[in-house]
XYZ file of N, CA, C and O in Angstrom:
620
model
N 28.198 24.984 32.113
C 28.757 25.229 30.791
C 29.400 23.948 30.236
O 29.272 23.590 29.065
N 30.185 23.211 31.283
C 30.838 22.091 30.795
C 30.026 21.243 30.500
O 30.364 20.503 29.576
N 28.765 21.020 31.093
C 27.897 20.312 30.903
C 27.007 19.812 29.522
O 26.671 18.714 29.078
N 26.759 21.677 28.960
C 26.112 21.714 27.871
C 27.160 21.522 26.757
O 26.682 21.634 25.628
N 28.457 21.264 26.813
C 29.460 21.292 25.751
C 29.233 19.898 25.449
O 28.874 19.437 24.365
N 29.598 18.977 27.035
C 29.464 17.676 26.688
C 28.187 16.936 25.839
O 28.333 16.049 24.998
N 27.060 17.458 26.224
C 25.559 16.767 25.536
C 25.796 17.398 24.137
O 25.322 16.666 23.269
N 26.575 18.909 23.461
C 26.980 18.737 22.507
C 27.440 18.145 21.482
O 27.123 18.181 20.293
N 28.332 17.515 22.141
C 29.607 17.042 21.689
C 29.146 15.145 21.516
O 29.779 14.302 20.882
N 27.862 14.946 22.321
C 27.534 13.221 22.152
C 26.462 13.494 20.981
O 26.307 12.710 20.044
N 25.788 14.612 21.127
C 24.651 14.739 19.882
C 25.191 14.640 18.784
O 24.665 13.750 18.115
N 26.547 15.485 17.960
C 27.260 15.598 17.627
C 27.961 14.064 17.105
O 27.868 13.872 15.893
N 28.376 13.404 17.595
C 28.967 12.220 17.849
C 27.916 11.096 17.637
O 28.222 9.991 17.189
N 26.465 11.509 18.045
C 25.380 10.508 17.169
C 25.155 10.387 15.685
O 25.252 9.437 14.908
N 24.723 12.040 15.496
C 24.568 12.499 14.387
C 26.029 11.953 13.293
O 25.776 11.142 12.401
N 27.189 12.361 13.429
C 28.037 11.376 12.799
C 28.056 10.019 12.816
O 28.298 9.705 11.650
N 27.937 9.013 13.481
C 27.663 8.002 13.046
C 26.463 7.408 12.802
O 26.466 6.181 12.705
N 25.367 8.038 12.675
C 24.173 7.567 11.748
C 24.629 7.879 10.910
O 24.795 6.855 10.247
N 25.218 9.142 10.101
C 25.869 9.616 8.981
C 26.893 8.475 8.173
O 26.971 8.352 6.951
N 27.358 7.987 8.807
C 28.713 7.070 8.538
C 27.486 5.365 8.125
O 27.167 4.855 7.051
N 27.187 5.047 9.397
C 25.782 4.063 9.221
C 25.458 3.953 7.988
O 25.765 2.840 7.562
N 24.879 4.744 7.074
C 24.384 5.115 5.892
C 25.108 5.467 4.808
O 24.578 5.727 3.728
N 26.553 5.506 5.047
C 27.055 5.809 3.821
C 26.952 5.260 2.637
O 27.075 4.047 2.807
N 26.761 5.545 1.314
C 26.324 4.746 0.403
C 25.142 3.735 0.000
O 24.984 2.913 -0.902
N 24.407 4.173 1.066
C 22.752 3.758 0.835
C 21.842 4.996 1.157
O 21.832 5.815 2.076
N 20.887 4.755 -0.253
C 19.505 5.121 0.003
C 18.853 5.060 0.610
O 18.737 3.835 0.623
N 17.791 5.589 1.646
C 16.564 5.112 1.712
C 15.462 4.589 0.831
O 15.122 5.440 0.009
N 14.738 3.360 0.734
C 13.304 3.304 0.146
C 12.257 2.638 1.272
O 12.137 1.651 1.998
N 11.794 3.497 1.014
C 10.099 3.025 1.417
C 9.220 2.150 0.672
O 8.668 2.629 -0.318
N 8.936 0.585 1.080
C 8.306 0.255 0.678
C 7.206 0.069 1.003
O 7.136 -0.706 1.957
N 5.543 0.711 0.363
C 4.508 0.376 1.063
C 3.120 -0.772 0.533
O 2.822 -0.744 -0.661
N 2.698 -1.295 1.048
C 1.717 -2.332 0.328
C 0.867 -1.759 0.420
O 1.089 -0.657 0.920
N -0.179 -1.964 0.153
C -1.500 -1.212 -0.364
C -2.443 -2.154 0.557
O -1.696 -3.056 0.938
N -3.550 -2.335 1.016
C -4.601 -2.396 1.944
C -5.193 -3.744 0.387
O -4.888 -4.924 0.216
N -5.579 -3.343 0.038
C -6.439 -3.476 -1.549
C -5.520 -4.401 -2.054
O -6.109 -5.302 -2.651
N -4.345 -4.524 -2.046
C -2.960 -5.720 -2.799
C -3.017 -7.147 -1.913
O -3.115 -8.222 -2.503
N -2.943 -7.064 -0.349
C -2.667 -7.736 0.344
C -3.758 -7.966 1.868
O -3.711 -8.629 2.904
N -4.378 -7.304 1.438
C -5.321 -7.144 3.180
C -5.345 -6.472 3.966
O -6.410 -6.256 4.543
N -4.133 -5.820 4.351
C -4.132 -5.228 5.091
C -2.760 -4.112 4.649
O -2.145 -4.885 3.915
N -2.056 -3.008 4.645
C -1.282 -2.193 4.766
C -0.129 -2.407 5.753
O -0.201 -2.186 6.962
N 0.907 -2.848 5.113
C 2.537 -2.955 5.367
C 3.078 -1.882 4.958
O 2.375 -1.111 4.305
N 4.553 -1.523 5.247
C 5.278 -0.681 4.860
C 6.774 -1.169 5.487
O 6.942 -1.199 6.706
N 7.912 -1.570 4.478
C 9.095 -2.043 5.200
C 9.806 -1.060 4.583
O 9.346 -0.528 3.573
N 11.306 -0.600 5.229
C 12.098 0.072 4.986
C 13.768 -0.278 5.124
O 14.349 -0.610 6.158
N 14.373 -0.095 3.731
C 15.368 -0.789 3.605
C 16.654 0.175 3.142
O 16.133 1.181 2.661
N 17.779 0.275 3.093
C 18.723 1.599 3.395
C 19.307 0.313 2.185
O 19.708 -0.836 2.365
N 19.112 1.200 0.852
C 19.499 0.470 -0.570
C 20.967 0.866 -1.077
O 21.361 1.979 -0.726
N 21.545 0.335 -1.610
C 23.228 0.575 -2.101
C 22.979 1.830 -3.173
O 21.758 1.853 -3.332
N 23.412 2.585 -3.750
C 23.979 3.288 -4.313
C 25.187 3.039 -5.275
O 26.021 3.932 -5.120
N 25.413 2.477 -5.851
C 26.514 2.223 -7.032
C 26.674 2.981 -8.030
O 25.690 2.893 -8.765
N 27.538 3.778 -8.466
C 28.031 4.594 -9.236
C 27.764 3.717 -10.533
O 28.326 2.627 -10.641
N 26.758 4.274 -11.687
C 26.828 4.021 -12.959
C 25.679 2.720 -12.826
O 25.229 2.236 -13.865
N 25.266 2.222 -11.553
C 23.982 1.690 -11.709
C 22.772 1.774 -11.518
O 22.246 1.801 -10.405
N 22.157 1.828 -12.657
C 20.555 2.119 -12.063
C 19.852 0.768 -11.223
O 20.191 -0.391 -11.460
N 18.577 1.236 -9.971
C 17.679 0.328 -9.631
C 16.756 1.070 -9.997
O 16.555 2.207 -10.423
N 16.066 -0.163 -9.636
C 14.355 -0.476 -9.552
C 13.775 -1.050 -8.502
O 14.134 -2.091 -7.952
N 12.738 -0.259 -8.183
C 11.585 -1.186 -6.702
C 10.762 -1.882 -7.322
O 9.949 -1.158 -7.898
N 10.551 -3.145 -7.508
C 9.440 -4.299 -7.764
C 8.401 -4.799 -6.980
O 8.625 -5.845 -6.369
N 7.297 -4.262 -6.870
C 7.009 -5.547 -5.611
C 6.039 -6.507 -6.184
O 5.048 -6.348 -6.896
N 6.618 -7.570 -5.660
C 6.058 -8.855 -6.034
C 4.294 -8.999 -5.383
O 4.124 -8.506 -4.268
N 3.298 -9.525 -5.938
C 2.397 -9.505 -5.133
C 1.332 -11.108 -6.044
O 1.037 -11.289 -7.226
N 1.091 -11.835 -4.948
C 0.398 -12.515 -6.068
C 1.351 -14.309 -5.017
O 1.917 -14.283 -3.924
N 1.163 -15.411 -5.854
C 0.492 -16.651 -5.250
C 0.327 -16.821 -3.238
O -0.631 -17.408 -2.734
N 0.987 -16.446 -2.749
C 0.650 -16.752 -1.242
C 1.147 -15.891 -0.407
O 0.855 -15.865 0.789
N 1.968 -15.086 -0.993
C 2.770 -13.744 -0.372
C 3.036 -12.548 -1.108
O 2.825 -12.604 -2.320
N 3.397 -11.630 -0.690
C 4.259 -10.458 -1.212
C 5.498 -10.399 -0.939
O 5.830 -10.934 0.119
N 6.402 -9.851 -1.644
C 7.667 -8.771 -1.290
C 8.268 -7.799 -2.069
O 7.607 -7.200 -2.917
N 9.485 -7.560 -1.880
C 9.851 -6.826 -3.241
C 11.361 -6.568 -3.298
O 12.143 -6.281 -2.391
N 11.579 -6.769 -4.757
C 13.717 -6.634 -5.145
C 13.424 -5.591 -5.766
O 12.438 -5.276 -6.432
N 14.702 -4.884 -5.400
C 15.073 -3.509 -6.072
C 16.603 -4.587 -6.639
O 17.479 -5.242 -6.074
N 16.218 -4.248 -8.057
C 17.042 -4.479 -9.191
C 17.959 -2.940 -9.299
O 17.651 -1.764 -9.110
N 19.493 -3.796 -9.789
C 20.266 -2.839 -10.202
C 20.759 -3.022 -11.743
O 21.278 -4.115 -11.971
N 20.701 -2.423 -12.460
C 21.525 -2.780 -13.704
C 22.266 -3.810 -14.170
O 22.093 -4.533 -15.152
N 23.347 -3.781 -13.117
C 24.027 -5.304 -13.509
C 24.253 -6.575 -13.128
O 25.201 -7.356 -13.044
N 22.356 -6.528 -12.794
C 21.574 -8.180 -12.555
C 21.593 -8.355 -10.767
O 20.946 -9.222 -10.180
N 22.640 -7.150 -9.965
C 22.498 -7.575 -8.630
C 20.945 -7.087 -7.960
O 20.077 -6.353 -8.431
N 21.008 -7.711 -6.880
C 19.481 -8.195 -6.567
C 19.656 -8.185 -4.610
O 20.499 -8.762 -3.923
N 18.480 -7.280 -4.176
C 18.302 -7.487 -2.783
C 17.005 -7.229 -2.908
O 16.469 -6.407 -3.651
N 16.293 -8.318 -1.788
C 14.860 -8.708 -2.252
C 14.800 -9.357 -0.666
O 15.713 -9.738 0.068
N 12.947 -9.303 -0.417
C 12.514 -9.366 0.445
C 11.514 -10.861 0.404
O 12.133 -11.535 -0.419
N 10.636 -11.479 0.737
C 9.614 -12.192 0.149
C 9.334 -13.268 1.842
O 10.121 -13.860 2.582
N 8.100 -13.110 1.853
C 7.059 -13.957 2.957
C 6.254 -14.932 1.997
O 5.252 -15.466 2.473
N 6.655 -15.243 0.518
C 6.102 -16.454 0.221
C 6.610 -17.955 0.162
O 7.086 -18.312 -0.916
N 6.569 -18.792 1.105
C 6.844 -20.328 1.127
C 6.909 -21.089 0.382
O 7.660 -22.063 0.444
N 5.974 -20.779 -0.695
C 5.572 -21.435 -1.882
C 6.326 -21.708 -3.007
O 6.484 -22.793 -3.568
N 6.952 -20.196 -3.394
C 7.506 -19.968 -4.247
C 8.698 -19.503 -4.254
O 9.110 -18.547 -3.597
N 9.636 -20.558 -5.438
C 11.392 -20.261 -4.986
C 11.883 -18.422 -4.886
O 11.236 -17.621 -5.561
N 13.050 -17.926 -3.993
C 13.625 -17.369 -3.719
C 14.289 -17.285 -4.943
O 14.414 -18.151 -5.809
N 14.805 -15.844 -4.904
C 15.953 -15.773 -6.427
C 17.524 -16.540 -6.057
O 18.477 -16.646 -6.828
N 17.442 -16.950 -4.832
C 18.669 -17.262 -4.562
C 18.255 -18.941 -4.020
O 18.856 -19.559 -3.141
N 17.176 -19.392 -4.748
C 16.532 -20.913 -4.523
C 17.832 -22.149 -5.297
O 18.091 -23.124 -4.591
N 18.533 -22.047 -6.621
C 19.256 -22.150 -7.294
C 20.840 -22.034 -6.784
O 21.684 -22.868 -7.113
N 21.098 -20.999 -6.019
C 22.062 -21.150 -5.002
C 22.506 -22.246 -4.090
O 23.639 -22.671 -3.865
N 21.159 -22.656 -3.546
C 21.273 -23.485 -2.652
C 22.494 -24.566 -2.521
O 23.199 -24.863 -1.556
N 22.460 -25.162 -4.230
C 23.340 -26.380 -4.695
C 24.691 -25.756 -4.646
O 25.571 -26.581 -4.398
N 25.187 -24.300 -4.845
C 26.620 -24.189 -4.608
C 27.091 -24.505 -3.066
O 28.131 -24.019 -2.622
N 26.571 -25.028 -2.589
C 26.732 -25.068 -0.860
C 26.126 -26.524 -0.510
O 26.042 -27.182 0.527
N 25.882 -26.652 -1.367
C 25.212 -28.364 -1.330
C 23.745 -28.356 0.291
O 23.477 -29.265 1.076
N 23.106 -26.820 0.178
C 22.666 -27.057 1.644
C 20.681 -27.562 0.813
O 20.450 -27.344 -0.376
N 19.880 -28.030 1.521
C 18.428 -28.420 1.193
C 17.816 -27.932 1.588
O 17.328 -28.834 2.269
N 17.038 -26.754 1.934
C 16.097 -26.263 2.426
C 14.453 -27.475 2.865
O 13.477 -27.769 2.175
N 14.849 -27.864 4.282
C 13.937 -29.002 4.472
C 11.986 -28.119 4.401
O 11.499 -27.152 4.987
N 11.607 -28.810 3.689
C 9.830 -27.853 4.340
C 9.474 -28.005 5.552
O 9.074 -27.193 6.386
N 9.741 -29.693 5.612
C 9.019 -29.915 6.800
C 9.521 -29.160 8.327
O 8.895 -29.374 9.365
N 10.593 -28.364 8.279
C 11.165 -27.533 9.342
C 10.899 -26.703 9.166
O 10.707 -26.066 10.202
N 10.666 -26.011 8.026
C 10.640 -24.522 7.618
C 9.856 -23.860 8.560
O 10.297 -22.727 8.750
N 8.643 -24.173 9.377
C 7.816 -23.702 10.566
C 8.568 -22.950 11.533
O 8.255 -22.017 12.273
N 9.435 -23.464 11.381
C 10.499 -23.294 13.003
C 11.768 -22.513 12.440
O 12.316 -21.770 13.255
N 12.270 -22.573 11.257
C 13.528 -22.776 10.930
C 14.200 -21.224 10.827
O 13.906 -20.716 9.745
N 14.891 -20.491 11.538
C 15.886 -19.564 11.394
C 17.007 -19.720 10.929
O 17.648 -20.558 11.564
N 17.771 -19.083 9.717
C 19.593 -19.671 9.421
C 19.402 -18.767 8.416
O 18.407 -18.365 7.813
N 20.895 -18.471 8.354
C 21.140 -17.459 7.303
C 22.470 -18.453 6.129
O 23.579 -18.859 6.477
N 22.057 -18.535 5.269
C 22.772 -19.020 4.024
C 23.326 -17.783 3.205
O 22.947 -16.623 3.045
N 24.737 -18.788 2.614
C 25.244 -17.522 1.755
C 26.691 -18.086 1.167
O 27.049 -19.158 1.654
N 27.364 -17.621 0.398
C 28.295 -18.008 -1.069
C 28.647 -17.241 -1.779
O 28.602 -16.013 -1.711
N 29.236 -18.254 -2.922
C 29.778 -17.440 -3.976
C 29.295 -18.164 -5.614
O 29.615 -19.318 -5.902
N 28.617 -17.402 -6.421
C 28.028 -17.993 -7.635
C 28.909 -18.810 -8.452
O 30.053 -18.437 -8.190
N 28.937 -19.780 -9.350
C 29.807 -19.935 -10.261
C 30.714 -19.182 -10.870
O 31.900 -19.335 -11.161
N 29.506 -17.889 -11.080
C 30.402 -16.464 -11.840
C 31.184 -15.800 -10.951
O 31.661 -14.716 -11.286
N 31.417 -16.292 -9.794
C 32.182 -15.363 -8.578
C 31.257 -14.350 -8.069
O 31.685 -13.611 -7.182
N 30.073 -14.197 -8.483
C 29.404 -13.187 -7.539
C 28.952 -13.856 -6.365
O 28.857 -15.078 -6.250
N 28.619 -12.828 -5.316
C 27.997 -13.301 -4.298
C 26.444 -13.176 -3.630
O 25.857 -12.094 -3.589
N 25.989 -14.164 -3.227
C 24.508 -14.502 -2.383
C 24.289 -14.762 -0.744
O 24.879 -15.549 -0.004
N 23.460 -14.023 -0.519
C 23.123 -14.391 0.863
C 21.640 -14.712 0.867
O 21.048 -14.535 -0.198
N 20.873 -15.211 2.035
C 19.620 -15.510 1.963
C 19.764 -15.411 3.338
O 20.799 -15.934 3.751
N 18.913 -14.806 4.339
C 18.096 -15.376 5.600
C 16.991 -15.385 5.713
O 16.302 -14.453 5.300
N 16.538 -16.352 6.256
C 15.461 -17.264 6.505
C 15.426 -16.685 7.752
O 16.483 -16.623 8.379
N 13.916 -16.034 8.468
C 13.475 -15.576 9.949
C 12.047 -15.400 9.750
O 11.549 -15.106 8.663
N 11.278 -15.622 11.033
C 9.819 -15.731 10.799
C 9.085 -15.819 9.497
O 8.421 -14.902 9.017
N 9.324 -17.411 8.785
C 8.722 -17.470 7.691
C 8.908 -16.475 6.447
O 8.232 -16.549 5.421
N 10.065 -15.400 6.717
C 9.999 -14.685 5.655
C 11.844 -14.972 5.230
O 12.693 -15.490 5.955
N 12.005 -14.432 3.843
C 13.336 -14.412 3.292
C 13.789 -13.103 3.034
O 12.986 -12.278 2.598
N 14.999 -12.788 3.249
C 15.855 -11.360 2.921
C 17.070 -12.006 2.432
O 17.521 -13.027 2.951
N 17.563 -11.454 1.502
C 18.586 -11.567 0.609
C 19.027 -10.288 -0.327
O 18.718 -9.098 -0.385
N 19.965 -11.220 -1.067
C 20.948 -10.774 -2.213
C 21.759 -11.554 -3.074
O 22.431 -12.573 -2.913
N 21.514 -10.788 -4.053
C 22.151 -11.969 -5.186
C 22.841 -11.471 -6.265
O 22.319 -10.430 -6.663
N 23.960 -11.854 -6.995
C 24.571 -11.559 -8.503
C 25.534 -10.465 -7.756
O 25.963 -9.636 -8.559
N 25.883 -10.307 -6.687
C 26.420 -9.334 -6.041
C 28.388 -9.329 -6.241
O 29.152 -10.121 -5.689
N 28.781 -8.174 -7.199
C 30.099 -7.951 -7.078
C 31.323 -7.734 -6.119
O 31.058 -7.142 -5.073
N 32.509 -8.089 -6.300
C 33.005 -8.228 -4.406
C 33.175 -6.933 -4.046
O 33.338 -6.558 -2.885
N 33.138 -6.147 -5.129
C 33.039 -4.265 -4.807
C 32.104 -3.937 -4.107
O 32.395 -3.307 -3.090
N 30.663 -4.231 -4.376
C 29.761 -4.190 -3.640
C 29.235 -4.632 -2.740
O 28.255 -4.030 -2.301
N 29.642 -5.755 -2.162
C 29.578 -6.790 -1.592
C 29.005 -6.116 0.501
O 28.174 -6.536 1.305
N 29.821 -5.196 0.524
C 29.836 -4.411 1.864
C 28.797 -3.758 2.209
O 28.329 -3.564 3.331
N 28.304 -3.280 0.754
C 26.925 -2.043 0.739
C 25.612 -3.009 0.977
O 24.685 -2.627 1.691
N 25.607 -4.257 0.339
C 24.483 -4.892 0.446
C 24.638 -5.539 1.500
O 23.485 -5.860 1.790
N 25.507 -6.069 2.505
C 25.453 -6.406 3.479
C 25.239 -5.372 4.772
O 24.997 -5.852 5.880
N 25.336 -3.976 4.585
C 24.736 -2.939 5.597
C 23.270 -2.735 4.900
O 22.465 -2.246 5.692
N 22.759 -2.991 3.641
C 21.830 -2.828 3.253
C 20.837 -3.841 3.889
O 19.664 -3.476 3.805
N 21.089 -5.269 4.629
C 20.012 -6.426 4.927
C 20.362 -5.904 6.415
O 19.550 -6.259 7.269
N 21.177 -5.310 6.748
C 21.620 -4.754 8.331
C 19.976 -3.743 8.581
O 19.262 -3.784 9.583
N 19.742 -2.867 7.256
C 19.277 -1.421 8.027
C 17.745 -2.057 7.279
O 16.987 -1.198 6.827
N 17.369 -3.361 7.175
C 16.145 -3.882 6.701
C 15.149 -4.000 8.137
O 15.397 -4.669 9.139
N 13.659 -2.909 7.816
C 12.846 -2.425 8.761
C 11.244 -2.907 8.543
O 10.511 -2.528 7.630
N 10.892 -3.857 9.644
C 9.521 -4.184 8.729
C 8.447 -2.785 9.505
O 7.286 -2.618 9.131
């Protein structure tokens, strides 16, 4: 009896903190199409929720990669992208931090960058296997949600 109380009581105790995990994010599913890209992707990203803002899922598709930003109303931005080629929304950032994104490393290169805009909002970028995850135009209210939001990012 004591037994079955305890495996209760941890199920219980999971189930609440995935609950907690997720507070204030969405799920979206993002899926690529076979026909867009070659082959069929699908990443999954646990999106903020902000009272009084609308998003949007974008996906980018087209010069050497795909990805995709879900836009919110008031210009903040978390976005995905595997293209090398072409600047990051948070490419422009770079100079508040005075940092250079070298190419010739980029092969190899893991690091996560991140700040505060002129306007006081805030940006992050990481850089991992050739691909970028970020956020950008981000309020210091929100600031927490989009950082569990690049946490619960699923390729």
């Amino acid at each position: 009896m004591f037994n079955k109380l305890w495996q209760l009581l941890v199920v219980l105790a999971l189930i609440a903190s995935c609950t907690s995990t997720y507070q204030g994010l969405s799920k979206e599913k993002i899926v690529f199409q076979k026909k867009h890209i070659g082959n069929k992707r699908s990443y999954t990203l646990y999106c903020p929720d902000i009272a009084g803002k609308t998003k949007t899922v974008i996906q980018v598709i087209g010069g050497h990669g795909y990805g995709f930003e879900v836009r919110y109303s008031d210009s903040s931005m978390i976005y995905f992208s595997n293209d090398q080629y072409l600047p990051t929304p948070n490419a422009d950032n770079y100079q508040t931090i005075e940092w250079k994104l070298n190419w010739l490393e980029y092969e190899t290169m893991d690091t996560t960058v991140y700040g505060r805009q002129t306007d006081q909002r805030y940006w992050k970028e990481i850089i991992q296997n050739k691909s970028y995850l970020g956020y950008v135009n981000v309020h210091e209210d929100d600031k927490a949600l989009f950082e569990k939001a690049l946490l619960s990012f699923k390729k």
